[in-house]
XYZ file of C-alpha atoms in Angstrom:
451
model
C -13.735 -37.440 38.658
C -15.989 -37.757 35.434
C -15.278 -33.899 34.448
C -11.399 -34.555 34.329
C -11.701 -38.053 32.278
C -14.085 -36.179 29.908
C -11.723 -33.264 29.750
C -8.893 -35.622 28.934
C -10.934 -37.399 26.001
C -11.908 -33.981 24.339
C -8.327 -32.710 24.986
C -6.722 -36.021 23.458
C -9.299 -35.379 20.145
C -8.131 -32.191 19.240
C -4.575 -32.524 19.891
C -4.380 -36.140 18.246
C -5.350 -33.984 14.963
C -1.959 -32.420 15.186
C -0.491 -35.757 14.709
C -2.666 -37.492 12.734
C -3.224 -34.913 9.916
C 0.521 -35.036 8.682
C 0.054 -38.825 8.428
C -3.256 -38.836 6.545
C -1.707 -37.356 3.674
C -1.862 -33.941 4.954
C -5.581 -34.297 5.836
C -7.029 -33.349 2.437
C -8.471 -36.213 1.284
C -12.283 -36.512 1.863
C -11.913 -40.151 4.160
C -9.020 -38.242 5.952
C -11.652 -34.766 6.585
C -14.043 -37.583 7.714
C -11.624 -38.986 10.476
C -10.403 -35.442 11.641
C -14.345 -34.278 12.050
C -15.172 -37.450 13.676
C -12.683 -36.578 16.526
C -14.048 -32.841 16.534
C -17.307 -33.971 17.248
C -16.275 -36.166 19.969
C -14.429 -33.885 21.552
C -17.005 -30.915 21.379
C -20.177 -33.732 22.516
C -17.967 -34.977 25.462
C -17.646 -31.171 26.751
C -21.023 -30.181 26.104
C -22.714 -33.215 28.281
C -20.654 -32.475 31.416
C -19.784 -28.589 31.429
C -21.883 -25.684 31.050
C -20.757 -24.268 27.627
C -20.029 -20.632 27.297
C -19.360 -19.362 23.673
C -16.808 -16.067 23.723
C -18.563 -13.473 21.701
C -15.533 -13.609 19.179
C -16.448 -17.266 18.418
C -20.052 -16.578 17.846
C -18.123 -13.956 14.890
C -16.248 -16.517 13.533
C -19.293 -18.753 13.193
C -21.320 -15.846 11.460
C -18.466 -14.707 8.989
C -18.346 -18.544 8.364
C -22.336 -18.497 7.384
C -21.728 -15.997 5.498
C -19.203 -17.184 3.288
C -21.000 -20.704 3.062
C -24.385 -18.427 2.122
C -22.561 -16.821 -0.613
C -21.188 -20.040 -1.945
C -24.689 -21.107 -2.028
C -26.355 -17.786 -3.816
C -23.430 -18.524 -6.326
C -24.675 -22.109 -6.897
C -28.463 -20.966 -7.554
C -30.002 -20.481 -11.258
C -31.142 -16.900 -10.392
C -28.450 -15.067 -12.148
C -28.356 -13.573 -15.950
C -26.944 -15.899 -18.243
C -22.923 -15.672 -18.028
C -20.860 -14.844 -21.441
C -18.883 -17.805 -22.748
C -17.434 -19.818 -22.377
C -19.134 -19.869 -19.098
C -22.159 -20.537 -20.466
C -24.834 -20.658 -17.302
C -27.753 -19.086 -15.547
C -25.449 -19.406 -12.137
C -21.973 -17.800 -10.801
C -20.428 -20.860 -10.005
C -19.019 -22.504 -12.405
C -19.518 -26.035 -10.855
C -22.804 -25.796 -8.634
C -22.213 -28.471 -6.212
C -18.647 -28.083 -5.391
C -19.514 -25.706 -2.374
C -20.372 -28.991 -0.830
C -17.176 -30.290 0.209
C -15.430 -26.324 0.747
C -18.339 -25.910 3.288
C -17.847 -28.991 4.844
C -14.335 -28.342 5.169
C -14.939 -24.736 6.768
C -17.575 -26.346 9.430
C -14.830 -28.978 10.486
C -12.003 -25.953 11.108
C -14.357 -23.795 12.936
C -15.680 -26.773 15.037
C -12.111 -27.290 15.695
C -11.414 -23.556 16.905
C -14.641 -24.091 18.899
C -13.329 -26.878 20.741
C -9.910 -25.535 21.249
C -11.507 -22.389 22.515
C -13.278 -24.419 25.141
C -10.316 -26.542 26.219
C -8.564 -23.041 26.579
C -10.703 -21.444 28.502
C -9.862 -22.930 32.091
C -5.795 -22.388 31.448
C -4.649 -20.884 28.099
C -0.910 -20.632 29.010
C -0.938 -24.457 29.728
C -3.300 -25.257 26.210
C -0.701 -23.495 24.196
C 2.442 -25.123 25.780
C 0.375 -28.573 24.854
C -0.336 -27.610 21.233
C 3.629 -26.575 20.927
C 4.723 -29.812 22.720
C 2.709 -31.741 20.486
C 3.303 -29.922 17.435
C 7.016 -30.756 17.814
C 6.317 -34.248 18.232
C 4.458 -34.446 15.258
C 7.235 -32.635 13.251
C 10.035 -35.338 14.462
C 7.642 -38.102 13.977
C 7.907 -36.768 10.159
C 11.737 -36.612 10.171
C 11.664 -40.014 11.077
C 9.441 -41.405 8.643
C 11.578 -39.389 6.047
C 14.809 -40.167 7.228
C 13.304 -43.922 7.206
C 12.167 -43.386 3.517
C 15.505 -42.294 2.569
C 17.661 -44.848 4.634
C 15.490 -47.744 2.849
C 15.290 -46.019 -1.100
C 11.538 -46.839 -0.943
C 10.705 -43.202 -2.793
C 7.162 -43.326 -1.062
C 4.979 -41.558 1.220
C 3.891 -44.490 2.874
C 0.445 -44.373 1.372
C 1.849 -44.498 -2.412
C 5.043 -44.078 -4.385
C 6.167 -40.982 -4.981
C 6.247 -39.811 -8.945
C 7.288 -36.254 -7.372
C 9.659 -34.739 -5.856
C 12.162 -37.736 -6.230
C 15.087 -37.675 -3.703
C 13.310 -35.049 -1.379
C 12.450 -35.719 1.960
C 8.629 -35.611 2.418
C 7.736 -37.802 4.986
C 4.197 -39.081 4.664
C 3.249 -35.852 2.486
C 3.177 -35.806 -1.476
C 4.523 -32.283 -1.603
C 7.812 -31.375 -0.238
C 6.668 -27.638 0.728
C 3.986 -29.310 3.094
C 6.662 -31.048 4.776
C 8.876 -27.940 4.773
C 6.241 -26.158 6.383
C 5.668 -28.507 9.065
C 9.284 -28.278 9.902
C 8.939 -24.849 10.170
C 6.476 -25.397 12.510
C 8.351 -27.896 14.714
C 11.137 -25.801 14.799
C 8.914 -22.599 16.117
C 7.364 -25.138 18.470
C 10.864 -26.018 20.078
C 11.998 -22.388 20.029
C 8.882 -21.447 22.144
C 9.311 -24.182 24.367
C 12.948 -23.140 25.131
C 12.075 -19.712 25.840
C 8.684 -19.737 27.446
C 10.186 -20.121 31.222
C 11.267 -16.976 32.268
C 13.992 -15.851 34.945
C 16.746 -18.586 33.616
C 20.162 -17.267 32.441
C 21.169 -18.679 29.205
C 23.431 -21.505 30.962
C 20.559 -22.722 33.131
C 18.177 -22.391 30.393
C 20.124 -23.982 27.961
C 21.165 -27.284 30.499
C 17.312 -27.843 31.427
C 15.570 -27.149 28.103
C 18.418 -27.278 25.717
C 16.640 -31.114 23.954
C 14.005 -28.417 22.658
C 17.150 -26.550 20.612
C 18.370 -30.322 19.814
C 14.727 -30.888 18.035
C 15.001 -27.157 16.260
C 18.063 -28.236 14.773
C 16.843 -31.966 13.680
C 14.094 -29.877 12.012
C 15.982 -27.274 10.271
C 18.387 -29.842 9.131
C 15.449 -31.920 7.938
C 13.908 -28.951 6.109
C 16.902 -28.628 4.227
C 16.920 -31.986 3.154
C 13.579 -31.263 1.513
C 15.081 -28.714 -0.843
C 12.024 -26.595 -0.619
C 12.880 -22.856 -1.666
C 9.815 -21.536 0.000
C 10.823 -23.596 3.151
C 14.026 -22.258 3.645
C 13.339 -18.375 2.711
C 10.193 -18.423 5.535
C 12.082 -20.417 8.071
C 14.893 -17.828 7.708
C 12.312 -14.781 8.207
C 10.691 -17.053 10.655
C 13.274 -17.300 12.880
C 14.347 -13.528 13.010
C 10.707 -12.429 13.157
C 10.701 -14.594 16.518
C 13.766 -13.329 18.202
C 13.135 -9.501 17.189
C 9.282 -9.636 18.674
C 10.704 -11.767 21.621
C 13.338 -8.612 22.113
C 10.961 -5.826 21.668
C 8.280 -7.208 23.665
C 10.589 -8.125 26.851
C 10.424 -4.300 27.612
C 14.413 -4.114 27.269
C 15.487 -0.233 26.878
C 16.235 -0.052 23.438
C 19.091 2.241 22.765
C 20.438 3.184 19.878
C 23.299 1.121 20.034
C 20.951 -1.903 21.401
C 19.297 -1.212 17.940
C 22.536 -1.260 15.902
C 23.618 -4.106 17.722
C 20.502 -6.106 16.996
C 20.505 -5.181 13.412
C 24.149 -6.391 12.494
C 23.647 -9.415 14.457
C 20.638 -10.487 12.731
C 22.495 -9.611 9.351
C 25.178 -11.797 10.578
C 23.094 -14.451 11.594
C 21.212 -14.598 8.497
C 24.988 -14.655 6.396
C 26.140 -17.490 8.676
C 23.374 -19.218 8.100
C 23.563 -18.528 4.205
C 26.722 -19.817 3.991
C 26.700 -22.657 5.949
C 23.413 -23.712 4.312
C 25.477 -23.491 0.842
C 28.434 -25.515 1.790
C 26.517 -27.952 3.733
C 23.996 -28.312 1.304
C 25.107 -27.967 -1.987
C 22.084 -29.073 -3.716
C 20.195 -25.776 -2.132
C 22.300 -23.263 -4.098
C 20.921 -24.755 -7.657
C 17.131 -24.847 -6.577
C 17.418 -20.999 -6.023
C 19.313 -20.518 -9.565
C 16.657 -22.663 -10.770
C 14.501 -19.368 -10.170
C 15.583 -17.442 -13.089
C 14.661 -20.473 -15.539
C 11.569 -19.372 -17.234
C 10.942 -22.963 -18.693
C 10.740 -24.331 -14.669
C 9.099 -21.946 -13.022
C 5.807 -20.646 -13.789
C 4.133 -18.898 -10.616
C 4.479 -15.310 -11.916
C 2.648 -16.865 -15.113
C -0.287 -18.599 -12.741
C -0.410 -15.418 -10.906
C -1.020 -12.798 -14.080
C -3.356 -15.448 -15.482
C -5.415 -15.410 -12.172
C -5.070 -11.423 -12.011
C -6.835 -11.491 -15.485
C -9.401 -13.683 -14.001
C -10.332 -11.779 -11.260
C -10.371 -8.560 -13.175
C -12.669 -10.016 -15.546
C -15.224 -10.791 -12.971
C -14.180 -8.864 -9.582
C -17.520 -8.624 -7.569
C -18.883 -12.015 -8.062
C -16.155 -14.415 -8.004
C -16.448 -17.888 -9.873
C -17.397 -20.106 -6.998
C -15.718 -23.266 -5.515
C -13.419 -25.462 -7.727
C -13.529 -23.108 -10.354
C -10.012 -22.222 -10.472
C -7.887 -24.621 -13.064
C -10.904 -24.174 -15.806
C -10.677 -20.294 -14.653
C -6.852 -20.249 -15.230
C -6.849 -22.277 -18.345
C -9.572 -19.844 -19.654
C -7.429 -17.112 -18.811
C -3.912 -18.555 -19.094
C -1.307 -16.315 -20.223
C 1.037 -17.460 -23.424
C 3.620 -18.591 -21.058
C 1.348 -21.001 -18.924
C 1.703 -24.412 -19.262
C -1.850 -25.100 -20.412
C -1.387 -29.382 -20.304
C -0.915 -28.785 -16.200
C -3.866 -29.188 -13.671
C -3.743 -25.248 -12.194
C -6.081 -26.434 -9.511
C -4.728 -23.402 -7.534
C -2.716 -19.930 -8.655
C -0.279 -20.375 -5.856
C -1.565 -17.558 -4.128
C -3.832 -18.026 -1.517
C -5.452 -14.128 -1.967
C -5.868 -14.610 -5.682
C -7.386 -17.776 -4.831
C -9.601 -16.747 -2.621
C -10.135 -13.652 -5.177
C -11.407 -15.705 -7.742
C -13.596 -18.052 -5.776
C -15.312 -15.244 -3.794
C -15.134 -12.010 -5.427
C -12.795 -9.033 -4.363
C -16.004 -7.778 -1.532
C -15.882 -11.077 0.371
C -12.471 -11.716 -0.266
C -11.379 -8.379 1.272
C -13.991 -8.592 4.207
C -12.377 -11.799 5.175
C -8.710 -10.449 5.067
C -9.934 -7.073 7.021
C -12.053 -9.373 9.761
C -8.614 -11.263 10.450
C -6.705 -8.490 10.678
C -9.004 -6.823 13.433
C -8.746 -10.237 15.056
C -5.351 -10.263 15.025
C -4.924 -6.776 16.409
C -7.244 -7.596 19.051
C -5.693 -10.864 20.248
C -2.039 -9.238 19.791
C -3.027 -6.300 22.267
C -4.423 -8.890 24.859
C -1.030 -10.846 25.134
C 1.061 -10.506 28.089
C 4.444 -12.428 27.697
C 7.239 -12.415 25.088
C 7.103 -15.600 24.150
C 3.779 -15.529 23.360
C 3.814 -12.502 21.212
C 6.775 -14.040 19.497
C 4.625 -16.933 18.998
C 1.701 -15.667 17.798
C 3.700 -12.924 15.326
C 5.701 -15.726 14.101
C 3.191 -17.924 13.268
C 1.429 -15.446 11.633
C 3.897 -14.513 9.739
C 4.553 -17.871 8.415
C 0.562 -17.948 7.396
C 1.097 -14.845 5.187
C 4.227 -15.756 3.567
C 3.125 -19.184 2.583
C -0.371 -18.173 1.589
C 1.837 -16.001 -0.766
C 3.989 -18.291 -2.554
C 1.842 -21.736 -2.254
C -1.473 -22.958 -1.847
C -0.350 -25.868 0.998
C -1.230 -23.824 4.240
C -4.679 -24.777 3.591
C -4.152 -28.414 4.426
C -5.865 -29.409 7.792
C -2.327 -30.518 8.897
C -0.897 -27.270 8.627
C -3.809 -24.763 8.955
C -4.599 -26.359 12.120
C -1.414 -25.318 14.645
C -2.436 -22.193 13.377
C -5.532 -21.589 14.118
C -5.125 -23.916 17.658
C -2.163 -20.895 18.336
C -4.977 -18.236 17.612
C -7.072 -19.753 19.956
C -5.188 -20.051 22.783
C -3.682 -16.775 22.689
C -7.287 -15.389 22.304
C -7.991 -16.978 25.413
C -5.188 -15.605 26.904
C -6.349 -12.013 26.625
C -10.063 -12.966 27.690
C -8.256 -14.490 30.769
C -6.118 -11.245 31.561
C -9.485 -9.340 31.426
C -11.321 -11.785 34.044
C -8.344 -11.234 35.803
C -8.483 -7.697 35.737
C -5.532 -6.968 33.723
C -7.691 -5.499 30.616
C -11.101 -3.392 30.494
C -12.766 -4.317 27.904
C -12.986 -6.944 25.504
C -10.244 -9.640 25.501
C -7.303 -7.165 24.483
C -5.581 -5.684 27.668
C -4.820 -2.011 27.595
C -2.302 -1.549 29.940
C 1.083 -1.539 29.150
C 2.675 -2.863 32.369
C 3.746 -6.520 31.889
C 2.103 -8.827 34.523
C 4.730 -11.313 35.903
C 1.823 -13.502 37.080
C 0.595 -14.362 33.960
C 3.962 -15.581 32.906
C 3.528 -19.629 31.913
């Protein structure tokens, strides 16, 4: 009985972070990262003490890539380079030579958490993915409760400090409405997965037995609209469409021309109906999108242009961690508000190129694409493919318009789903459903591996 107890302890240390990270202001503060790191460490030590550890090959590759990134950040900070041009007069590439300490610590936490997730998912990846989705839905529901309590009481607080921005918007325990909106999207997606994951049910029986998940999805959707997040609303609509289409296309249904046309019409009608519902039920959403035409309010295009200029000035080496605010201030376009603290260009791809340089960023993107392709080939059920494809879509879209997806509270569910899905492919290979690696080559869906 010792090992099951240890396994449960490690599982608790991992899943508790999904709920704790949003409560800790997104988990980005050093003290919050300390709490999350301690939980990850306890979980890994507990498993290592009571079971033989087999590290999958893909995890070794991830640790290698993380080591290369950390090593490059250290090299950027060393005083071994020719003197940089003004105004960055220094003999090192990194504008802030000690900023790599916290960045490497964050990377170490994330990779260690992925390692813990992979060890826990090794035995039963289907159950692991289900537990991650249930916990994510619970975390989103808790945030809805906090946001509703704040709205009813009129506190205008994050439950840590009084809000100075996003007054009147639902943010829960976050200080940013886009972060809250992303958690709501995760809760909505997790609820849809829990609703659709069991095969062989008729529509009526599925609604009768699992209709509560649809109710949670609706609650998360309404809370998302109350956040008044433009990117959140847009990404949520795209995510639901992607989930539905992948689920249908992966179900081995004969796709006749009529089915394709009717699917497009139904999807278009659904999007139109949702847009009309949002406009009439939440009239404050319309002006938010109308504000996109106001150049005095929207400055992300200027931030992106400034970031492109910065990358063009130093495309190979980058500027090192913690340098984005200084770099954007130096390369700011005339329309950019220089008085604002532009710690991000509101585009993760640009941020990565500014920090690491284009070659290192390109290697990271290509490695992620390759890993995603391998994981996708190893998945065997439509719900898992829909979940994996949709959560990847959420990451790509969110990373293209904002920085908040890098918060521990938001990157954690994505990483856990990827870890669980990778173990699904590994298990299919062990059971003989795939000839190599963890990518199943057979095009025939095995009903035995449905969760």
